[in-house]
Short mmCIF file of C-alpha atoms in Angstrom, two decimals:
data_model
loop_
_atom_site.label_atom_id
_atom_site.label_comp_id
_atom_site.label_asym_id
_atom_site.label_seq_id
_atom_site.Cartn_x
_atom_site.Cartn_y
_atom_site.Cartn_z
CA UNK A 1 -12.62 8.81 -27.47
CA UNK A 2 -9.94 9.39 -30.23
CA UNK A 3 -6.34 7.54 -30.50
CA UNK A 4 -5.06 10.87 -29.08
CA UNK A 5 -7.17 10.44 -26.10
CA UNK A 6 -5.86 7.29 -25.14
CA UNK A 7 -2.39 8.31 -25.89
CA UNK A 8 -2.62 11.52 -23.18
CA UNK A 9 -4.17 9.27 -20.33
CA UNK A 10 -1.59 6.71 -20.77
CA UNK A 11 0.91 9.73 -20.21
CA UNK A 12 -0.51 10.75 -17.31
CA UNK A 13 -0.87 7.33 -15.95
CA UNK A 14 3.30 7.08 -16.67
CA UNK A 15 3.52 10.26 -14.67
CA UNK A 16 1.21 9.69 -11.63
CA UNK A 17 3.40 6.61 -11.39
CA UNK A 18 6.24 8.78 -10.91
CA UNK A 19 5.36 9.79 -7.50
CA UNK A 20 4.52 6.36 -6.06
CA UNK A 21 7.07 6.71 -3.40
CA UNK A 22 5.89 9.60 -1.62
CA UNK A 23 2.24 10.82 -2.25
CA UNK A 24 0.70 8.08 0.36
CA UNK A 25 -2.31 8.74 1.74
CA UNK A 26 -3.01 10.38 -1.07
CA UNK A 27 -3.33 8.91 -4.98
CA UNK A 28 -0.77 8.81 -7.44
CA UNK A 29 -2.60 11.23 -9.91
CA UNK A 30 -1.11 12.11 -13.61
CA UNK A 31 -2.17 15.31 -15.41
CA UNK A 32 -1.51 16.16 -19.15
CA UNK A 33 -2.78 19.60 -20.81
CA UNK A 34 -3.16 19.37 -24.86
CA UNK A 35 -3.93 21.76 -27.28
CA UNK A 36 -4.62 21.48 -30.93
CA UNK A 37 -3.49 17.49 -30.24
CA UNK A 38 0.03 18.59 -28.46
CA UNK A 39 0.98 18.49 -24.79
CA UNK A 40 1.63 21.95 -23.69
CA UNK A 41 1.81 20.79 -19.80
CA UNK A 42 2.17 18.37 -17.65
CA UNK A 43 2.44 17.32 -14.13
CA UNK A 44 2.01 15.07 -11.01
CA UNK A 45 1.46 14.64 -7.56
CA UNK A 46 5.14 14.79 -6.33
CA UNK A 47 4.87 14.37 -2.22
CA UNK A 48 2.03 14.48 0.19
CA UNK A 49 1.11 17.91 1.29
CA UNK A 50 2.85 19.02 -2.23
CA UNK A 51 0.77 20.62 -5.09
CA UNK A 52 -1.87 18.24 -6.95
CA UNK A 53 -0.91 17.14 -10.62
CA UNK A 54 -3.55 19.72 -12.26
CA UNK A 55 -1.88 22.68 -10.39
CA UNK A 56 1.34 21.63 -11.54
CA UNK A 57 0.29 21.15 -15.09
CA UNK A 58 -0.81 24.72 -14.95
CA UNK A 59 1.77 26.46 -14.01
CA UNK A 60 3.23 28.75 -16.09
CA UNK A 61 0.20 28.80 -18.89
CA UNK A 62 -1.53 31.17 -17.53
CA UNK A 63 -5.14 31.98 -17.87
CA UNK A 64 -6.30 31.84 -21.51
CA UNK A 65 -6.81 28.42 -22.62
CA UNK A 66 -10.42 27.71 -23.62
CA UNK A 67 -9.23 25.56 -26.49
CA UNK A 68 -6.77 23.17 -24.75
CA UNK A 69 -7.97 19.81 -22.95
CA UNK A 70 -6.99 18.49 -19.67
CA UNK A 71 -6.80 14.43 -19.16
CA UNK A 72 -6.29 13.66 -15.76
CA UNK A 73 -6.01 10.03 -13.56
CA UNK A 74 -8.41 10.94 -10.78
CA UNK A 75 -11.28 13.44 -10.22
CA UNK A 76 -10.06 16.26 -9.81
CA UNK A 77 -10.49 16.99 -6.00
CA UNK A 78 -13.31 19.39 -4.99
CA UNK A 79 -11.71 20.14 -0.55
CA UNK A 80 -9.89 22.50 0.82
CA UNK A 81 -6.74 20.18 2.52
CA UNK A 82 -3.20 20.51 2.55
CA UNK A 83 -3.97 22.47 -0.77
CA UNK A 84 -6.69 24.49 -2.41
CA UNK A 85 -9.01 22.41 -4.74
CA UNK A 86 -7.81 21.63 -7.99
CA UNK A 87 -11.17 22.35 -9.54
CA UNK A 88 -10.47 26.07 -8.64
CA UNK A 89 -7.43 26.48 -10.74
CA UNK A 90 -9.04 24.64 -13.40
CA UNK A 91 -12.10 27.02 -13.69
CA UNK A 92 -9.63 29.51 -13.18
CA UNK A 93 -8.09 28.47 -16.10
CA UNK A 94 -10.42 29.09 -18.99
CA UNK A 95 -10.23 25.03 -20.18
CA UNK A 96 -13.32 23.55 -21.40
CA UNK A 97 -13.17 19.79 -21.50
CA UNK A 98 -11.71 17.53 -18.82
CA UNK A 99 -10.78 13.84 -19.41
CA UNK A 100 -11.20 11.79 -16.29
CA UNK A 101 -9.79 8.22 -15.87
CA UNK A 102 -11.96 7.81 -12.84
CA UNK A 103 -13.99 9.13 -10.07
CA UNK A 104 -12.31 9.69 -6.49
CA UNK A 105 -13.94 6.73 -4.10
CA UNK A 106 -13.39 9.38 -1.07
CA UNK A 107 -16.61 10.06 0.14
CA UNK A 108 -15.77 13.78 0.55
CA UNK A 109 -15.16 13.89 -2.89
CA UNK A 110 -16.91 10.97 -5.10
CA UNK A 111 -18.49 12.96 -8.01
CA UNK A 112 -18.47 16.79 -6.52
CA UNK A 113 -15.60 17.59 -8.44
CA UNK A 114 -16.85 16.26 -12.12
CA UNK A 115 -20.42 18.38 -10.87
CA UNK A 116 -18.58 21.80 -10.26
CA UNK A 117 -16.50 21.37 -13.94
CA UNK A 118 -20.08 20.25 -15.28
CA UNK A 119 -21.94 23.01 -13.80
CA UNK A 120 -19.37 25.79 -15.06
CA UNK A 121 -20.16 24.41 -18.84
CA UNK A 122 -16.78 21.92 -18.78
CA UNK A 123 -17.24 19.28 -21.04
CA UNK A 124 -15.97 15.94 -19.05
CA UNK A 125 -15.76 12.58 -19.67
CA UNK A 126 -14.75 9.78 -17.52
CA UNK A 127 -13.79 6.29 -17.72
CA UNK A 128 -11.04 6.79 -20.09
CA UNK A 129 -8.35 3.66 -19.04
CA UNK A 130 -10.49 3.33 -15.65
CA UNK A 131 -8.99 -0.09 -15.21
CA UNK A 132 -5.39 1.15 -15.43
CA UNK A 133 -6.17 3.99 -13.11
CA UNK A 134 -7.61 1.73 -10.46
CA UNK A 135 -5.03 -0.57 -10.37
CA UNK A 136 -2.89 2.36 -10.09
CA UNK A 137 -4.15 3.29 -6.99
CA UNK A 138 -5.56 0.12 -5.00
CA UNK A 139 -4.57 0.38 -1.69
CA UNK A 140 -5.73 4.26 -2.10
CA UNK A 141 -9.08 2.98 -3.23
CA UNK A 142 -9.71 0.62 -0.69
CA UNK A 143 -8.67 2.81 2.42
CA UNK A 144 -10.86 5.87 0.79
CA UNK A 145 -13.57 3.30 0.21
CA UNK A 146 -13.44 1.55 3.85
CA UNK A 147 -11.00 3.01 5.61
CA UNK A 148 -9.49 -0.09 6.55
CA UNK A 149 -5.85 -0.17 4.98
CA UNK A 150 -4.76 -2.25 2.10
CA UNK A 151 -2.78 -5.13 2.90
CA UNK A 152 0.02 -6.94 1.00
CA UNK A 153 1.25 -10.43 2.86
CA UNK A 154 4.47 -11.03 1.61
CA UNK A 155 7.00 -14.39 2.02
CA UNK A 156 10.08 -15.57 1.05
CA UNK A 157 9.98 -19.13 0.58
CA UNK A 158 11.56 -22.25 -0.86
CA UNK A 159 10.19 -24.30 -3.73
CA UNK A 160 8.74 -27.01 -1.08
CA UNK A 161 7.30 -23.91 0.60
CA UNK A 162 9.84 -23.44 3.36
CA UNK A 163 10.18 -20.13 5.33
CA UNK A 164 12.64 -21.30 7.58
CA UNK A 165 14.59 -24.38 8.43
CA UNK A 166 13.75 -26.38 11.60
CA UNK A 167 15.56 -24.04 13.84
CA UNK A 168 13.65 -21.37 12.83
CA UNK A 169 16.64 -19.64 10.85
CA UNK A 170 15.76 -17.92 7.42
CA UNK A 171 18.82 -16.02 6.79
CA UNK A 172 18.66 -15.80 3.58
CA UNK A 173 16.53 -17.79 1.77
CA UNK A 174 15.99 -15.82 -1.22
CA UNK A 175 19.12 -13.70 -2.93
CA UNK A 176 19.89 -10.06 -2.74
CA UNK A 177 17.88 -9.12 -5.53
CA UNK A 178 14.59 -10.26 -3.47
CA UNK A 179 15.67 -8.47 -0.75
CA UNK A 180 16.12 -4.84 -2.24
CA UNK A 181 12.57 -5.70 -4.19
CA UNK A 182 11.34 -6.14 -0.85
CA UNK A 183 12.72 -3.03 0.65
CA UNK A 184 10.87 -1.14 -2.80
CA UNK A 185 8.16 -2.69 -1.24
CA UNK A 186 8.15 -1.36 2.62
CA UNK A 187 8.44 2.05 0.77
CA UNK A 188 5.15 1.63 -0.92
CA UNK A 189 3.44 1.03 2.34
CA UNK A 190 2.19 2.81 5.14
CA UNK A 191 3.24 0.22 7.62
CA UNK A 192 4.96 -2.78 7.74
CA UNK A 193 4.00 -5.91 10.76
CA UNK A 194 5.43 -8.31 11.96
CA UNK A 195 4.73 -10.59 14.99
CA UNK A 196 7.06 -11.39 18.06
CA UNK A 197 8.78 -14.42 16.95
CA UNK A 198 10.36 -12.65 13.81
CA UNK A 199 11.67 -9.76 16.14
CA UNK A 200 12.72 -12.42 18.02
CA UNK A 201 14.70 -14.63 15.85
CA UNK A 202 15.54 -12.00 13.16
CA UNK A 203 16.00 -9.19 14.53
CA UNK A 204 15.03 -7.52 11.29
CA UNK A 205 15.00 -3.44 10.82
CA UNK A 206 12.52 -3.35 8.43
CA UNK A 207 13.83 -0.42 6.86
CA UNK A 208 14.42 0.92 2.99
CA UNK A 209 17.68 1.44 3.67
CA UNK A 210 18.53 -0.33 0.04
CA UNK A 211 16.16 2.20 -1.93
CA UNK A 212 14.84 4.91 -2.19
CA UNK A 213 11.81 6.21 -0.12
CA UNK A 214 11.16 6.43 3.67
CA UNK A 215 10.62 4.05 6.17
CA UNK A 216 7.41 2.61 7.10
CA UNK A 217 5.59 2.85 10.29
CA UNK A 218 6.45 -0.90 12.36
CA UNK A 219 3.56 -2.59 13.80
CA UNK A 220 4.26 -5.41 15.86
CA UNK A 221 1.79 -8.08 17.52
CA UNK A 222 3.63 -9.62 20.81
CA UNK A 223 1.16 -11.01 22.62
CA UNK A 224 3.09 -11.52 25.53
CA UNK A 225 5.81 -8.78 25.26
CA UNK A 226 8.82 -11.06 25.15
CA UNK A 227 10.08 -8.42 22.92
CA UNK A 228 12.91 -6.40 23.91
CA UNK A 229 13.54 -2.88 23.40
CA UNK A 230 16.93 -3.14 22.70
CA UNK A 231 15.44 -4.94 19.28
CA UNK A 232 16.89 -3.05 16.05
CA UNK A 233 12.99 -3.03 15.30
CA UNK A 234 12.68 -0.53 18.08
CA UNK A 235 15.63 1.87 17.25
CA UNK A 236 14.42 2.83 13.49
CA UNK A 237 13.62 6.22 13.22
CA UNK A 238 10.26 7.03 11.65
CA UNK A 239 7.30 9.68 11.23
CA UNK A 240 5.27 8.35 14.17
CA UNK A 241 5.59 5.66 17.03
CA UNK A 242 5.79 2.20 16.47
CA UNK A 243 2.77 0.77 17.26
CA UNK A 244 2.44 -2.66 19.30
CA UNK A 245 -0.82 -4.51 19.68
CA UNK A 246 -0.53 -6.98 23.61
CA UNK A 247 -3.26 -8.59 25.13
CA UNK A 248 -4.37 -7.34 28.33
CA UNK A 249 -3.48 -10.05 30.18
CA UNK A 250 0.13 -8.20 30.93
CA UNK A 251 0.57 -6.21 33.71
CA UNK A 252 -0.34 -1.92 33.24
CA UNK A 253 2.95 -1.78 34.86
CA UNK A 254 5.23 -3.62 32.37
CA UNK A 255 3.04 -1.98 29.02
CA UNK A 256 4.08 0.89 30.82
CA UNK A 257 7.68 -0.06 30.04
CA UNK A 258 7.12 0.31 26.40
CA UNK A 259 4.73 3.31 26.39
CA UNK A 260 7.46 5.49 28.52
CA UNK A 261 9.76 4.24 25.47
CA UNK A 262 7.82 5.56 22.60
CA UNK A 263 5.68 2.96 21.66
CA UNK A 264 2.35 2.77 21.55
CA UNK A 265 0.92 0.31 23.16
CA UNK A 266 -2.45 -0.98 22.03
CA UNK A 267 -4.63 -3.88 23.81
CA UNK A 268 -6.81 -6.56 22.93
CA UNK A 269 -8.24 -8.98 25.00
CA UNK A 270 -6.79 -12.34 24.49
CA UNK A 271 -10.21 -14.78 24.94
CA UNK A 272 -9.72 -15.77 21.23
CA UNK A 273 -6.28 -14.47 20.22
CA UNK A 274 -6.08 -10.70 18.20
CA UNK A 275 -9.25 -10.46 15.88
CA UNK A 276 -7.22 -9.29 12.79
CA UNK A 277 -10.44 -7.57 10.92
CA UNK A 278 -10.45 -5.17 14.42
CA UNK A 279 -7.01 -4.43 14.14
CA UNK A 280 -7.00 -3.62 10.51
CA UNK A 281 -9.82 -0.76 11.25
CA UNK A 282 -8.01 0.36 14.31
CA UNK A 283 -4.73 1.25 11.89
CA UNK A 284 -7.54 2.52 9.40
CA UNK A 285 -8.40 4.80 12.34
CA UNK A 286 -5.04 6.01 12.93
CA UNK A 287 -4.44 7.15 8.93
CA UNK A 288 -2.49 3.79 7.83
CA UNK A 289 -4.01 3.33 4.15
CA UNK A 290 -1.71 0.18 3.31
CA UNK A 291 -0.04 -2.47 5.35
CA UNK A 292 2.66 -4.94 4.54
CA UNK A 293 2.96 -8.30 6.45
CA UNK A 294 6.08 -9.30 6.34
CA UNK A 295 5.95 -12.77 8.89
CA UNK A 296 6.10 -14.98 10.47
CA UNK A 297 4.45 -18.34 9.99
CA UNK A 298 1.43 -18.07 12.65
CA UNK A 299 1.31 -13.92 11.33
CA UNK A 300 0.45 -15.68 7.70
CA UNK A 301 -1.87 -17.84 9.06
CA UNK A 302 -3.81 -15.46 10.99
CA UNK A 303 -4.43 -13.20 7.93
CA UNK A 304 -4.84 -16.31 5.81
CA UNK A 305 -7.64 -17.58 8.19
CA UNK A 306 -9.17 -14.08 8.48
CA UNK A 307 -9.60 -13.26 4.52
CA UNK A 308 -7.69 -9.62 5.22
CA UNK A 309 -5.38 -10.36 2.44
CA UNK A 310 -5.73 -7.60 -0.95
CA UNK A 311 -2.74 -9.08 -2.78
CA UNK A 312 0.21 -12.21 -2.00
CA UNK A 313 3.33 -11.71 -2.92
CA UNK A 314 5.47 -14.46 -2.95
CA UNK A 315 9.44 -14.46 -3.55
CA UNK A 316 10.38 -18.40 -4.27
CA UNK A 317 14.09 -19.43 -4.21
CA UNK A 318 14.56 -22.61 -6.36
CA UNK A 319 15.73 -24.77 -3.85
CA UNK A 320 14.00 -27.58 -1.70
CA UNK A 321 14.45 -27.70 2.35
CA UNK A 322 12.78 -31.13 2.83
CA UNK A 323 11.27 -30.15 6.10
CA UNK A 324 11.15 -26.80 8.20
CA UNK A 325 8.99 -24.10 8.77
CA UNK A 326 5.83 -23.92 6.25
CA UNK A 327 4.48 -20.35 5.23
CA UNK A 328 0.95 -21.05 6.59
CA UNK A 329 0.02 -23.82 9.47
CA UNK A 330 -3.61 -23.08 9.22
CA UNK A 331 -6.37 -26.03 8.83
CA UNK A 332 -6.80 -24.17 5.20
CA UNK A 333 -9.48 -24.84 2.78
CA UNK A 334 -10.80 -28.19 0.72
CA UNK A 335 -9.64 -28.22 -3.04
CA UNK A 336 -12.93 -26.74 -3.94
CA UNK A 337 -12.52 -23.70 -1.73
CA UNK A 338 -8.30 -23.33 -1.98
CA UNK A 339 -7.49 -19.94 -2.55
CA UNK A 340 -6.31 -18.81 -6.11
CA UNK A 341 -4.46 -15.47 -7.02
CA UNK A 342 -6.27 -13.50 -10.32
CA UNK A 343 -4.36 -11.30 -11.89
CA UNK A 344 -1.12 -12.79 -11.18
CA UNK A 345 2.42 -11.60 -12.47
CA UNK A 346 4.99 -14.05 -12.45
CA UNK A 347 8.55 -12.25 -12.55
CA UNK A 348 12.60 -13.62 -12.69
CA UNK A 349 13.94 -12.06 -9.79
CA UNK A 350 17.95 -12.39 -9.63
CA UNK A 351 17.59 -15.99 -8.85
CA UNK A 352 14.26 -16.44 -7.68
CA UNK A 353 10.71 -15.76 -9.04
CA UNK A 354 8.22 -13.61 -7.51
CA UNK A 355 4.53 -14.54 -7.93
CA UNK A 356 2.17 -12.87 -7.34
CA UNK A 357 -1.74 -11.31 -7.42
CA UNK A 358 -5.33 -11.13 -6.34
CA UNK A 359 -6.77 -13.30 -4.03
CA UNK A 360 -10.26 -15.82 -4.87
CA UNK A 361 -11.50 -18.42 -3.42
CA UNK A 362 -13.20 -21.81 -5.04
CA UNK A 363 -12.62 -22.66 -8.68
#
């Protein structure tokens, strides 16, 4: 791989990037068409259910171009879906070598697509900034990989670790700046969850209505449905129901309540409390691909406890509150076992810092 080469996949990488808002479940994928060393098109995947980035690096170049080079973030897919397969209008094309930053985890894909360019005498190589590419697209890799969503836990705390005072009253910990970053971040997600005592106490929205981007699906966990419907939670508008996971112990008659409102109503039984890895696979089921957790306190600890978490977020106010309500009230690890975040970013946020990264446990 030249210079060049490295300088057209980080292009396309900048340009999948560009449609990080709205291509969920599908990838952010970057495409860049060279010839003689020059870009002569280039394109991304704009919106689910929209054209893939080859297609729309093609357009308008017609059909002649067995000199010119395609780099591309993601295998090109190989499945009829919402769209033809981009490896038809590449054959269709005339180009003869296709730079690959990765392969497509998705089963129905995983390696077809770099076998039909191979087969029709395409040169292609792949692995070119693989590491960018997949951090790209995590939460995409995971759910094509498992098809259990990826999940982000996210808190807003004080320096001492505080997510509320003693009253249970969090309003507003961290400073404005936190708060739209946070709204950037429901857009990124599938869904966001929360459990009852947030709805209760905050009566959040949970919406994007700072950014841009649309809002994510609500999940709630009430285990007792002391959640009313009159909740702001329950008046935002989005693609599908709000989902809310009970325990069976309530009556068919009052989940009724909440199904004949538009929720949908899903039920564990409550022997040993909501198994999170069970949940996670039953929104994997339903075509959630990431999940935000957004509180509170016992929420944390349950996905804590459970090792569900793909990446912490943390937004920390510089402040101390002395005493209140602690992010996590699990038993937690020894020293030797504590969990550790790889990869981590730390980041000035207005006033506060946001850390955050990867998950590890032990040293």
């Amino acid at each position: 791989m030249t210079d060049k080469d490295n300088e057209f996949m980080a292009h396309a990488l900048l340009l999948a990037e560009k449609g990080k808002l709205w291509t969920s479940p599908n990838p952010m994928v970057g495409a860049v068409i060279t010839s003689n060393n020059e870009i002569i098109g280039e394109g991304f995947h704009e919106k689910y259910g929209n054209e893939h980035a080859e297609v729309n690096a093609l357009k308008g170049l017609g059909n002649n171009m067995e000199g010119a080079s395609l780099y591309v973030t993601l295998e090109p897919c190989s499945i009829h879906g919402k769209t033809p397969p981009c490896t038809d209008a590449i054959l269709a094309s005339g180009i003869k070598r296709v730079v690959i930053a990765m392969k497509d985890p998705n089963p129905l894909v995983n390696g077809k697509g770099i076998r039909l360019l191979e087969e029709a005498a395409i040169e292609v190589e792949v692995g070119l900034l693989e590491e960018k590419a997949g951090r790209l697209n995590e939460k995409y890799i995971k759910y094509a990989s498992t098809s259990v969503p990826w999940v982000t836990l996210k808190a807003a705390q004080t320096l001492d670790g505080r997510i509320a005072d003693l009253n249970g009253e969090s309003k507003w910990i961290t400073g404005e700046s936190s708060r739209k970053a946070v709204h950037t971040l429901r857009a990124l997600h599938d869904a966001v969850l929360v459990g009852a005592g947030t709805v209760l106490k905050d009566d959040p929205e949970l919406t994007v209505r700072h950014v841009e981007g649309k809002n994510p699906l609500i999940v709630i966990i009430d285990e007792d449905l002391d959640t009313e419907l009159n909740s702001k939670i329950y008046q935002v508008k989005t693609d599908v129901a709000t989902i809310l996971f009970t325990s069976t112990k309530n009556s068919q008659e009052k989940i009724d309540i909440y199904s004949d409102n538009g929720v949908k109503v899903i039920t564990y039984e409550k022997s040993d409390g909501l198994d999170i890895g069970w949940m996670l696979r039953k929104l994997g089921s339903l075509g959630i691909s990431s999940l935000l957790v957004e509180g509170g306190s016992k929420i944390f600890s349950s996905f804590l406890s459970s090792d569900s978490v793909d990446r912490y977020i943390f937004f920390v106010n510089p402040s101390l509150m002395g005493n209140g309500l602690a992010a996590f009230e699990s038993e937690g690890f020894q020293v030797t076992e504590r969990l550790q975040l790889k990869e981590q970013s730390i980041e000035i946020v207005g006033e506060d810092i946001m850390i955050q990264g990867i998950p590890s446990r032990g040293k």
